mmCIF file of C-alpha atoms in Angstrom:
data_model
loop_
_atom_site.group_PDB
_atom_site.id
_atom_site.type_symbol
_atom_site.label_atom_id
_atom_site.label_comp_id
_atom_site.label_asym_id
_atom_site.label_seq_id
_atom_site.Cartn_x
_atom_site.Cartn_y
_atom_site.Cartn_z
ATOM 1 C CA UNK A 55 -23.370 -136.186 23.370
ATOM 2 C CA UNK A 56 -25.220 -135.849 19.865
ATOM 3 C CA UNK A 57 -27.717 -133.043 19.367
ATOM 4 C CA UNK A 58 -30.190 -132.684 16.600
ATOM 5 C CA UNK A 59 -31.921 -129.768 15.851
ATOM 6 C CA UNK A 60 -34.146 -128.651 13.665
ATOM 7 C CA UNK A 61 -34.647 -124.612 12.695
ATOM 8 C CA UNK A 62 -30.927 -124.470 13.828
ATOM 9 C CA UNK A 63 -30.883 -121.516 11.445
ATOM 10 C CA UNK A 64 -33.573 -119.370 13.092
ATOM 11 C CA UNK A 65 -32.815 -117.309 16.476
ATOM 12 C CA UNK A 66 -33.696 -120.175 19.153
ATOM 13 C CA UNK A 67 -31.812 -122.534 16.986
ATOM 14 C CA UNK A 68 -28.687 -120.653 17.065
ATOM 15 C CA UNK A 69 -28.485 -119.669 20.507
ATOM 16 C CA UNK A 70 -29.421 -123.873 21.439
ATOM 17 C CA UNK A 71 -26.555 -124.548 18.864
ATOM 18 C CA UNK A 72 -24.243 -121.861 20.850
ATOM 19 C CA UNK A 73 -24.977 -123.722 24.028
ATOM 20 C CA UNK A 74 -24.614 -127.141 23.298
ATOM 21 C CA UNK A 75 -21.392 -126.313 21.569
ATOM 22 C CA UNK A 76 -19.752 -125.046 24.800
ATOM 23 C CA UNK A 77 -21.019 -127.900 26.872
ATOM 24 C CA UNK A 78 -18.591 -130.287 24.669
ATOM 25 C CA UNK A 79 -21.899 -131.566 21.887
ATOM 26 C CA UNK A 80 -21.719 -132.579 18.592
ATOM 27 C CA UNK A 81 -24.256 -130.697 16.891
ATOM 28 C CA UNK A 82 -25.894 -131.432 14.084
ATOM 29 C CA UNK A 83 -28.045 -128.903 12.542
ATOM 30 C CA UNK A 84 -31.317 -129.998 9.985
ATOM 31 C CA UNK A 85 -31.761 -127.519 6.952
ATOM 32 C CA UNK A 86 -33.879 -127.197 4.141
ATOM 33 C CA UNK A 87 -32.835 -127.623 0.635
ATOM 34 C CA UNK A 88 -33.816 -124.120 -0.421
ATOM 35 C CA UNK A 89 -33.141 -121.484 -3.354
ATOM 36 C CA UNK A 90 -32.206 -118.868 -1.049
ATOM 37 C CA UNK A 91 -30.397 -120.124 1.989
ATOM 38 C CA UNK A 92 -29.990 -117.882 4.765
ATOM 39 C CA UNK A 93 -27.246 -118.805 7.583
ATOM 40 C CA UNK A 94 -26.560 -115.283 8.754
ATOM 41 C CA UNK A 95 -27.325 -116.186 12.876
ATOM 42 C CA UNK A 96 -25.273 -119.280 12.554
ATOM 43 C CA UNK A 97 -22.504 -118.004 10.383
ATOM 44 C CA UNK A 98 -19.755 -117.584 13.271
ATOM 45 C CA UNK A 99 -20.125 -121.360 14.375
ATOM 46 C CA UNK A 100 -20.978 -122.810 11.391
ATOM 47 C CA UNK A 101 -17.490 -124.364 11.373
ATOM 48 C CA UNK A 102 -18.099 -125.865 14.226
ATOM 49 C CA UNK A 103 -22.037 -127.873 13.034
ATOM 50 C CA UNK A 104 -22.689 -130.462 11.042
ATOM 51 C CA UNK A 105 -25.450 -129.188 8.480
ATOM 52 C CA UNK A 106 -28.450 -132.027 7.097
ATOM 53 C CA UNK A 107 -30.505 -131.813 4.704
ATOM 54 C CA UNK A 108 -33.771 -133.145 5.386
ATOM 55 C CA UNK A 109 -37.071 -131.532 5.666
ATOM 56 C CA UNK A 110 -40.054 -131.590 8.078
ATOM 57 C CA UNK A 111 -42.537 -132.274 4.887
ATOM 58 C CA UNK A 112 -40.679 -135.309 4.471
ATOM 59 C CA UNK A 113 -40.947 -138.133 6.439
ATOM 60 C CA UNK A 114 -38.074 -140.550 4.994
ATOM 61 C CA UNK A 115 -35.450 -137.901 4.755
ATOM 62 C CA UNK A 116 -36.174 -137.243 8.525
ATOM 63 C CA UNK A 117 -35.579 -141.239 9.086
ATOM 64 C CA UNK A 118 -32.762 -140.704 7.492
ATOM 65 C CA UNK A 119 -30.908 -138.027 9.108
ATOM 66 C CA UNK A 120 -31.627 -139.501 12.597
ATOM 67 C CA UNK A 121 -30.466 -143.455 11.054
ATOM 68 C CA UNK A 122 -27.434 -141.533 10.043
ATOM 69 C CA UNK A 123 -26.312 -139.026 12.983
ATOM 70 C CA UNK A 124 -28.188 -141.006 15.723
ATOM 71 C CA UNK A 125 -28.830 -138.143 18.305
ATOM 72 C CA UNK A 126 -29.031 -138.580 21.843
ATOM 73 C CA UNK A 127 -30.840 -135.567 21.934
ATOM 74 C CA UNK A 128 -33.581 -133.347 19.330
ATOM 75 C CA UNK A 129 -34.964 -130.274 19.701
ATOM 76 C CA UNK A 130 -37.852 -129.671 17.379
ATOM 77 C CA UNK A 131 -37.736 -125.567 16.866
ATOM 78 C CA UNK A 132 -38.284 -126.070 12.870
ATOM 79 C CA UNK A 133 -42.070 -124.389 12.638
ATOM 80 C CA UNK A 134 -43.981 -121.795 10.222
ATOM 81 C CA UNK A 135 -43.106 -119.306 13.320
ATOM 82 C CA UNK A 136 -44.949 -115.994 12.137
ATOM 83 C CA UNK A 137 -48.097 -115.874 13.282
ATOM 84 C CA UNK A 138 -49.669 -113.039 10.766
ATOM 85 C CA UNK A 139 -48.505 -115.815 8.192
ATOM 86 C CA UNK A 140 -50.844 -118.699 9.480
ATOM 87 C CA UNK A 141 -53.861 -117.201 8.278
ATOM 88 C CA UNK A 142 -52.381 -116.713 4.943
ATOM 89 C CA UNK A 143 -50.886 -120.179 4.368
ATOM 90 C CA UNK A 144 -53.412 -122.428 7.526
ATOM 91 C CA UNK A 145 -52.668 -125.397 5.243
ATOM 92 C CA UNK A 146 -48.966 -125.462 5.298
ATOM 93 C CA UNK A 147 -48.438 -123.928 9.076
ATOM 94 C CA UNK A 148 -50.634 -127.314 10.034
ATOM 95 C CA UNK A 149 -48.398 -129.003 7.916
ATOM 96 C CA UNK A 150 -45.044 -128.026 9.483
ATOM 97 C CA UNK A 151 -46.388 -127.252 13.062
ATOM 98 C CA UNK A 152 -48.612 -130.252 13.816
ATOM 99 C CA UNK A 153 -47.944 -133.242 11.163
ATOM 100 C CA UNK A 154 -44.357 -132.254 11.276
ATOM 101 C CA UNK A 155 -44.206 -132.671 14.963
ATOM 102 C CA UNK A 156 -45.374 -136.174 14.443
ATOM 103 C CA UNK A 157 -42.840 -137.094 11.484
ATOM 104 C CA UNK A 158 -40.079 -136.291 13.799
ATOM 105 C CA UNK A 159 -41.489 -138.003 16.801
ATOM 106 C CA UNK A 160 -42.146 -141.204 14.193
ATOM 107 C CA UNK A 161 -39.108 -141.184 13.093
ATOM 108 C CA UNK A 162 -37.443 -141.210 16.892
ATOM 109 C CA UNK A 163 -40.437 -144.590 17.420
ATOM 110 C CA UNK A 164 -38.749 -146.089 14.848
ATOM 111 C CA UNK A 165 -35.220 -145.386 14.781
ATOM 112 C CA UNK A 166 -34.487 -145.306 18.528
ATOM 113 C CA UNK A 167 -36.714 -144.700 21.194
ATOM 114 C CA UNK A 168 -34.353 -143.938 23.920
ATOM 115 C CA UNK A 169 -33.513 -140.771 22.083
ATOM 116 C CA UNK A 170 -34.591 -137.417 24.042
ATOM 117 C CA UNK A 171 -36.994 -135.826 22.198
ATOM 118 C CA UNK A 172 -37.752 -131.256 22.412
ATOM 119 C CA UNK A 173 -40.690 -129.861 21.481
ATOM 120 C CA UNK A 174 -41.195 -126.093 20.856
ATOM 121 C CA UNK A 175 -45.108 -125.829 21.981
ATOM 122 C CA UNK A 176 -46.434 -121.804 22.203
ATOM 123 C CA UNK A 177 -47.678 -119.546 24.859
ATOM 124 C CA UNK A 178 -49.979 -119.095 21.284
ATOM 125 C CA UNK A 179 -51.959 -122.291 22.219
ATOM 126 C CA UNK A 180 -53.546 -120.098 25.851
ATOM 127 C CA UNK A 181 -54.838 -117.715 23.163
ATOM 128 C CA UNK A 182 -58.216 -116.313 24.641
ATOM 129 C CA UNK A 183 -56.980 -117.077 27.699
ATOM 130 C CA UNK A 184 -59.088 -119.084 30.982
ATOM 131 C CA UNK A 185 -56.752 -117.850 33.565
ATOM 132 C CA UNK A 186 -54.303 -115.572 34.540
ATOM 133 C CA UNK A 187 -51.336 -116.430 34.769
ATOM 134 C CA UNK A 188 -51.366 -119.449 32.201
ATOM 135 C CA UNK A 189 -49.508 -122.468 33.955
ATOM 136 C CA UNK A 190 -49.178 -126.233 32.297
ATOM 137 C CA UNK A 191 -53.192 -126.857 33.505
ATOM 138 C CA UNK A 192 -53.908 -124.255 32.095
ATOM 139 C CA UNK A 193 -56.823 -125.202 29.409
ATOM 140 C CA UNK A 194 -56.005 -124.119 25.843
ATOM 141 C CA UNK A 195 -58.087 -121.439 23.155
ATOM 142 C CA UNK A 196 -55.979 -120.711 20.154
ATOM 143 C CA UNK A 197 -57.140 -117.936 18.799
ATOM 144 C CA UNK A 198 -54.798 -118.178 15.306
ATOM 145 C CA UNK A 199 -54.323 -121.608 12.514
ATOM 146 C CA UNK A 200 -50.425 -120.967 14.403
ATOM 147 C CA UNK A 201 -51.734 -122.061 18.123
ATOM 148 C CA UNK A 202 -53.996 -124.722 16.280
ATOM 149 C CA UNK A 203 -51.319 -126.402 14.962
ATOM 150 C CA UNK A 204 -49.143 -125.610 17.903
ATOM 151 C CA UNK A 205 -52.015 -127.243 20.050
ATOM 152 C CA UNK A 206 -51.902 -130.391 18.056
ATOM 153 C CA UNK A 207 -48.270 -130.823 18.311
ATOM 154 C CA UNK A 208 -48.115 -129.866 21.798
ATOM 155 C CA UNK A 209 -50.649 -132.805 22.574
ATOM 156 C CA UNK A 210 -49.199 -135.156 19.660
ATOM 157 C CA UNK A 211 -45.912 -135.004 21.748
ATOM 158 C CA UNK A 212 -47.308 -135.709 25.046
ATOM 159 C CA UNK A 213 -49.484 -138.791 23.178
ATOM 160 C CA UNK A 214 -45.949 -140.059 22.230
ATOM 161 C CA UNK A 215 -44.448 -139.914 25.218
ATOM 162 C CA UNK A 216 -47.413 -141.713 27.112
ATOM 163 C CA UNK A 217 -47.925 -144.294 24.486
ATOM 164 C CA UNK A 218 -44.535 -145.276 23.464
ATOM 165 C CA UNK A 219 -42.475 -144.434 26.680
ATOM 166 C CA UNK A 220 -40.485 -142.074 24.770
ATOM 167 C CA UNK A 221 -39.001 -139.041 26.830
ATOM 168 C CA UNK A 222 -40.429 -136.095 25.198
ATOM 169 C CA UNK A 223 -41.022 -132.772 26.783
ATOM 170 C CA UNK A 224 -42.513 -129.912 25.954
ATOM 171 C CA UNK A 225 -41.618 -126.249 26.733
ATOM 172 C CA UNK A 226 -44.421 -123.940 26.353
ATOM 173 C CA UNK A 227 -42.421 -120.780 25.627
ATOM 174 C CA UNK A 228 -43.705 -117.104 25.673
ATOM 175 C CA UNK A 229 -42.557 -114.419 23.768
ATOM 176 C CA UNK A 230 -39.045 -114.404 24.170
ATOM 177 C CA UNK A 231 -36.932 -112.212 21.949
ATOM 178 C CA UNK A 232 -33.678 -111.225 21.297
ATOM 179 C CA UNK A 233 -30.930 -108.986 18.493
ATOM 180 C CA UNK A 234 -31.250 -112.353 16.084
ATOM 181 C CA UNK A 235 -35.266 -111.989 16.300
ATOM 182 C CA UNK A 236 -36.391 -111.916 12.245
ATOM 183 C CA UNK A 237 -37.535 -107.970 11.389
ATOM 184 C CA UNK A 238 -41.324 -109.601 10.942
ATOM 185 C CA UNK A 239 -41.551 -109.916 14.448
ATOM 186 C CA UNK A 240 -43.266 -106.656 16.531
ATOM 187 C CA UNK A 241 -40.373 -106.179 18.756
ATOM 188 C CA UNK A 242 -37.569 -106.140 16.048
ATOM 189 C CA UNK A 243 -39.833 -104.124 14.003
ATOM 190 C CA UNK A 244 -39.862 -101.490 16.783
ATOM 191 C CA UNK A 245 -36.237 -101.554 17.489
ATOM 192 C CA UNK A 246 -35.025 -101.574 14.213
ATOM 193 C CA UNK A 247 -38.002 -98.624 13.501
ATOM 194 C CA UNK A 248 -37.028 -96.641 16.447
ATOM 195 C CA UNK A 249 -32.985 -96.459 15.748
ATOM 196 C CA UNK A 250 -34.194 -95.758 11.800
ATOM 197 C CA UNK A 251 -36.338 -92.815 13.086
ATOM 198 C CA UNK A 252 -32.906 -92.080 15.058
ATOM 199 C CA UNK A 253 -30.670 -91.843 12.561
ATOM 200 C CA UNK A 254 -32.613 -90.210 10.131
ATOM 201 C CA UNK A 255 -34.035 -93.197 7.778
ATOM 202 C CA UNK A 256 -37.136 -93.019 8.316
ATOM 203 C CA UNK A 257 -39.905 -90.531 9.846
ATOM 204 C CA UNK A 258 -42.438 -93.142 10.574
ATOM 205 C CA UNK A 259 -42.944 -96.754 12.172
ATOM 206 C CA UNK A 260 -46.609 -98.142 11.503
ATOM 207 C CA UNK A 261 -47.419 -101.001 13.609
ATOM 208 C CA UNK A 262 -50.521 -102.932 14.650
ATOM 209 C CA UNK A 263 -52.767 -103.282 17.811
ATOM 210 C CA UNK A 264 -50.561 -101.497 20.681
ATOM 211 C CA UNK A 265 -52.623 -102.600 23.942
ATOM 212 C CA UNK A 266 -51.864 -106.423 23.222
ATOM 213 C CA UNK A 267 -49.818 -107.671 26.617
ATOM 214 C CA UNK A 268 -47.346 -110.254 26.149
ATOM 215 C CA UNK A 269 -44.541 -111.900 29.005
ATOM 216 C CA UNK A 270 -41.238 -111.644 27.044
ATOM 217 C CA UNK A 271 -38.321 -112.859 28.045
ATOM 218 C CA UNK A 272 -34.589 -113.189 26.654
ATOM 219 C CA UNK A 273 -34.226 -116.065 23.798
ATOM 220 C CA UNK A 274 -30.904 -117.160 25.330
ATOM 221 C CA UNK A 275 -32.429 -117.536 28.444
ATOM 222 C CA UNK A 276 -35.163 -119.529 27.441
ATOM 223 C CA UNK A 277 -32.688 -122.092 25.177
ATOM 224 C CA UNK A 278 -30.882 -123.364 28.280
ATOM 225 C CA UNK A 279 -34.611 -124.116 29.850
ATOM 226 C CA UNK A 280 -34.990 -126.693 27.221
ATOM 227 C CA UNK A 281 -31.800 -128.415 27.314
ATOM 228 C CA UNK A 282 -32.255 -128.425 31.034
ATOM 229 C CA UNK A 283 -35.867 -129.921 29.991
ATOM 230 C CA UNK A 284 -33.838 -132.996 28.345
ATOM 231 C CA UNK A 285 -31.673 -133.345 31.076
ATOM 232 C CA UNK A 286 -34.439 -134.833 33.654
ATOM 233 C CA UNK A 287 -34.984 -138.268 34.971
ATOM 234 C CA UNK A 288 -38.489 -137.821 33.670
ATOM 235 C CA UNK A 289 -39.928 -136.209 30.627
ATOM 236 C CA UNK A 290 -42.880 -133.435 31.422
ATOM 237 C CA UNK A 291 -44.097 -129.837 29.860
ATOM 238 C CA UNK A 292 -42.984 -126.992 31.197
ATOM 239 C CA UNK A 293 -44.219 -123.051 31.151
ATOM 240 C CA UNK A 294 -41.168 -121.096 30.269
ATOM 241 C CA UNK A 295 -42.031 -117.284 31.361
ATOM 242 C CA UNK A 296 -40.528 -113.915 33.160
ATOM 243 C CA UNK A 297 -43.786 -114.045 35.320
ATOM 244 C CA UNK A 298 -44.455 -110.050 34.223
ATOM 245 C CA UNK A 299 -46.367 -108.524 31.162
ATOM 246 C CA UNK A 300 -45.717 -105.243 29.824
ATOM 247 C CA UNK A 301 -48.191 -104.091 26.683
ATOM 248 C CA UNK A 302 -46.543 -103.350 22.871
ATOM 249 C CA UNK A 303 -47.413 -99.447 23.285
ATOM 250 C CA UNK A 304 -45.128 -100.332 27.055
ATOM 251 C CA UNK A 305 -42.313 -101.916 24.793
ATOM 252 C CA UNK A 306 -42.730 -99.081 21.940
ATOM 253 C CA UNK A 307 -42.449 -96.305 24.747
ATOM 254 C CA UNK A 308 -39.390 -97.548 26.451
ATOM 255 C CA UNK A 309 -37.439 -98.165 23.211
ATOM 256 C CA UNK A 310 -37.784 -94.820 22.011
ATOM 257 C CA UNK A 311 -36.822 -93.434 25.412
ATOM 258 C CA UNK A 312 -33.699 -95.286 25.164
ATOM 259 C CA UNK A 313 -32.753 -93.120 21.971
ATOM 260 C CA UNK A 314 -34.137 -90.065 23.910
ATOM 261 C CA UNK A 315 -37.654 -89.868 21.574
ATOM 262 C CA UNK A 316 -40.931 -89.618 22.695
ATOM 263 C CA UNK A 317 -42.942 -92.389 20.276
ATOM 264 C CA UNK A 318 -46.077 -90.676 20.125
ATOM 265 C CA UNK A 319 -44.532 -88.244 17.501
ATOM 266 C CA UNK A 320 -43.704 -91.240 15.595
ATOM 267 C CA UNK A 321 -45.596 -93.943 15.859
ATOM 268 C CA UNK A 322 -49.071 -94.626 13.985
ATOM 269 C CA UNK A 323 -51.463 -97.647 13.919
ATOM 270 C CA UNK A 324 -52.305 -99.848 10.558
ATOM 271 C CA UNK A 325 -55.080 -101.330 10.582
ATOM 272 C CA UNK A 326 -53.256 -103.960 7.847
ATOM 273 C CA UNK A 327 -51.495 -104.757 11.478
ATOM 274 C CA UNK A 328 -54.377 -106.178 13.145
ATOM 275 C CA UNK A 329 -55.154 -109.833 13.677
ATOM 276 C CA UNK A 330 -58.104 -110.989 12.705
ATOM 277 C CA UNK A 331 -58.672 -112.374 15.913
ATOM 278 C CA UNK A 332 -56.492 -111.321 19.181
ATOM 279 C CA UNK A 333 -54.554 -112.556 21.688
ATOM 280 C CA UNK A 334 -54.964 -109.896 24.510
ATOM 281 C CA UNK A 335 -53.204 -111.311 27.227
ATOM 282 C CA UNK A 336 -50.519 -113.687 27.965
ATOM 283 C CA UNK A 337 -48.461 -113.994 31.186
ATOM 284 C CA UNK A 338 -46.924 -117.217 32.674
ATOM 285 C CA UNK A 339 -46.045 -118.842 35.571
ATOM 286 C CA UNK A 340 -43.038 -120.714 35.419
ATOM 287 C CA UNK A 341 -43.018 -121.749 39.155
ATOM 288 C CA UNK A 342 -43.024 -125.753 37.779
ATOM 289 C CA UNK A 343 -39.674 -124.977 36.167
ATOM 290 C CA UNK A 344 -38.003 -122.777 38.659
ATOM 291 C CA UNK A 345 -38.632 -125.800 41.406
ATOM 292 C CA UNK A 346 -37.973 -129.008 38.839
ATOM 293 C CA UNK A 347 -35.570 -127.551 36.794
ATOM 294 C CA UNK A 348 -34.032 -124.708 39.156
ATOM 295 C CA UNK A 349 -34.447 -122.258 35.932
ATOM 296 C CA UNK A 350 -35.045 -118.455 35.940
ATOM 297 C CA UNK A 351 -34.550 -115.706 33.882
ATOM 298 C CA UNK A 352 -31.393 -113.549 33.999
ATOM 299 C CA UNK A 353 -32.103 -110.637 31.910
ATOM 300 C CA UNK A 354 -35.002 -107.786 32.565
ATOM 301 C CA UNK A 355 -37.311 -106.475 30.306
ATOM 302 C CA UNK A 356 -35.215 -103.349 29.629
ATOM 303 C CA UNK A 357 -32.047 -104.788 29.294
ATOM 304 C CA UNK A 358 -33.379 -107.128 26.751
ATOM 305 C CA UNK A 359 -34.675 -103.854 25.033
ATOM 306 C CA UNK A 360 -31.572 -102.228 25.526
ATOM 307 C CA UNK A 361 -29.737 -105.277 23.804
ATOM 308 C CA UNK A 362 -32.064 -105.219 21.182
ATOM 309 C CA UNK A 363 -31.335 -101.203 20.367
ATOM 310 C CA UNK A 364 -27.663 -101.336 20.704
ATOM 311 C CA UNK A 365 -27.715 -104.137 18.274
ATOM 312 C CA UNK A 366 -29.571 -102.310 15.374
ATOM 313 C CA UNK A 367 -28.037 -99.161 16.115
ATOM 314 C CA UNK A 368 -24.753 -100.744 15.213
ATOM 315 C CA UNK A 369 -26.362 -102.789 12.303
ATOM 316 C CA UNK A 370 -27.781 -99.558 10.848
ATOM 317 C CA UNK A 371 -25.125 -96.688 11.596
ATOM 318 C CA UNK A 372 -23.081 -97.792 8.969
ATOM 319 C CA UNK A 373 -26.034 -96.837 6.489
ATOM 320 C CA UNK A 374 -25.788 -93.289 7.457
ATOM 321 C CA UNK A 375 -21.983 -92.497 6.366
#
């Protein structure tokens, strides 16, 4: 089997690659030309890849790679993924997270439809959400130019698979994190923050709006839900969730308890933090993928906190000798 995916160099991408490597793939990984070229999660496997240029702006160098490699399989996890970002750059998140969505699905139309076809879609797109929990019926109201776009290529993908018979799923993902999560993201920021208040390098960690609830999960956990995605009879979209939702001030609190701090003698609130417009509330109910896919998710909230610690503790200790 042939895999192709794209943002192979981000944290989903390189826990996907890791799995599709030990099931026997070839895996071929889609990369941007860029000045400053970062392979740092993928850098103990890289050996083992096959990197491609090609870019999600550009339609005939996607073409390409997929005439060349021919896939059986592509997961689409390339995306402008910071939210906070999308209202700075709207234009080129839309760009990347909804027309990109339909380059690659395009390019699979007219290369090869049998291949199997991924698509990253957002717990983002519930935004204000209708109902509690969010499930697949669940009706969507982004509330950020990141779920817009994220809406747009959710539905894009499901238009494809309707119209051209093309087996493309979606997996609408919440927050799922992990020790490869980028340092932009509020969870790494309050890992990393806590162990630097730890160790003595720094005295402060500003962070946003704390009473925002989010399901999070474990991002290896939710990278074997989508290759189990492209492994049934018949493509669908699928919620991908722990089922539980903890606030950030609940995630702040029990990683500074893990160092032994109490984060109220640390932690402030920036009002640079704040979205212009919230999401207060996501939780999901993955009961469509535990019965079609027989998926559920092995690690708790604190272990994946734990994980998350240890990891930047060891990272960072060395800065302290």
């Amino acid at each position: 089997m042939r895999a192709l995916i794209t943002g192979i160099t981000g944290q989903d991408g390189s826990y996907l690659a890791e799995l599709l490597l030990d099931k026997g793939y070839d895996v071929i990984g889609m990369v941007r030309r860029s000045s400053t070229e970062s392979f740092d999660r993928i850098e103990h496997i890289k050996d083992r890849l096959i990197l491609a240029q090609a870019d999600l702006l550009d339609q005939l160098s996607i073409i390409s790679i997929m005439e060349e490699h021919r896939p059986d399989e592509v997961y689409n996890l390339a995306a402008q993924s910071f939210v906070p970002t999308s209202w700075v750059q709207p234009v080129l998140t839309g760009e990347f997270n909804a027309i990109g969505v339909t380059r690659m699905l395009e390019a699979i139309r007219l290369v090869d439809k049998s291949i199997k076809f991924y698509q990253a879609s957002s717990s983002e797109m519930f935004g204000k959400v209708r109902q509690v929990p969010q499930n697949e019926e669940t009706s969507f109201y982004p509330r950020s130019p990141y779920g817009v776009a994220k809406v747009y290529g959710h539905w894009i993908t499901v238009n494809y698979r309707e119209s051209y018979d093309i087996h493309a799923s979606s997996g609408i993902l919440f927050n799922h994190e992990s020790p490869r999560r980028g340092l932009e993201f509020v969870t790494r920021k309050i890992t990393d923050g806590a162990v630097r208040v730890k160790l003595g390098l720094a005295d402060k960690l500003a962070l946003g709006n704390l009473d925002a609830k989010r399901d999070w999960g474990y991002a290896g956990d939710y990278v074997r839900a989508m290759w189990l995605m492209l492994q049934q009879d018949k493509a669908d979209d699928f919620v991908i969730a722990t089922g539980k939702t903890h606030s950030v001030e609940d995630f702040v609190s029990r990683a500074f308890a893990c160092l032994d701090l109490d984060f109220k003698e640390y932690v402030t609130t920036d009002p640079r933090f704040v979205r212009p417009a919230e999401v207060d509330l996501l939780l999901g109910d993955a009961s469509h993928a535990r019965d079609q896919l027989g998926w559920e998710p092995t690690v708790s909230f604190d272990e994946l906190i734990k994980m998350m610690i240890d990891a930047d503790m060891e990272r960072l200790s060395g800065s302290t000798e």
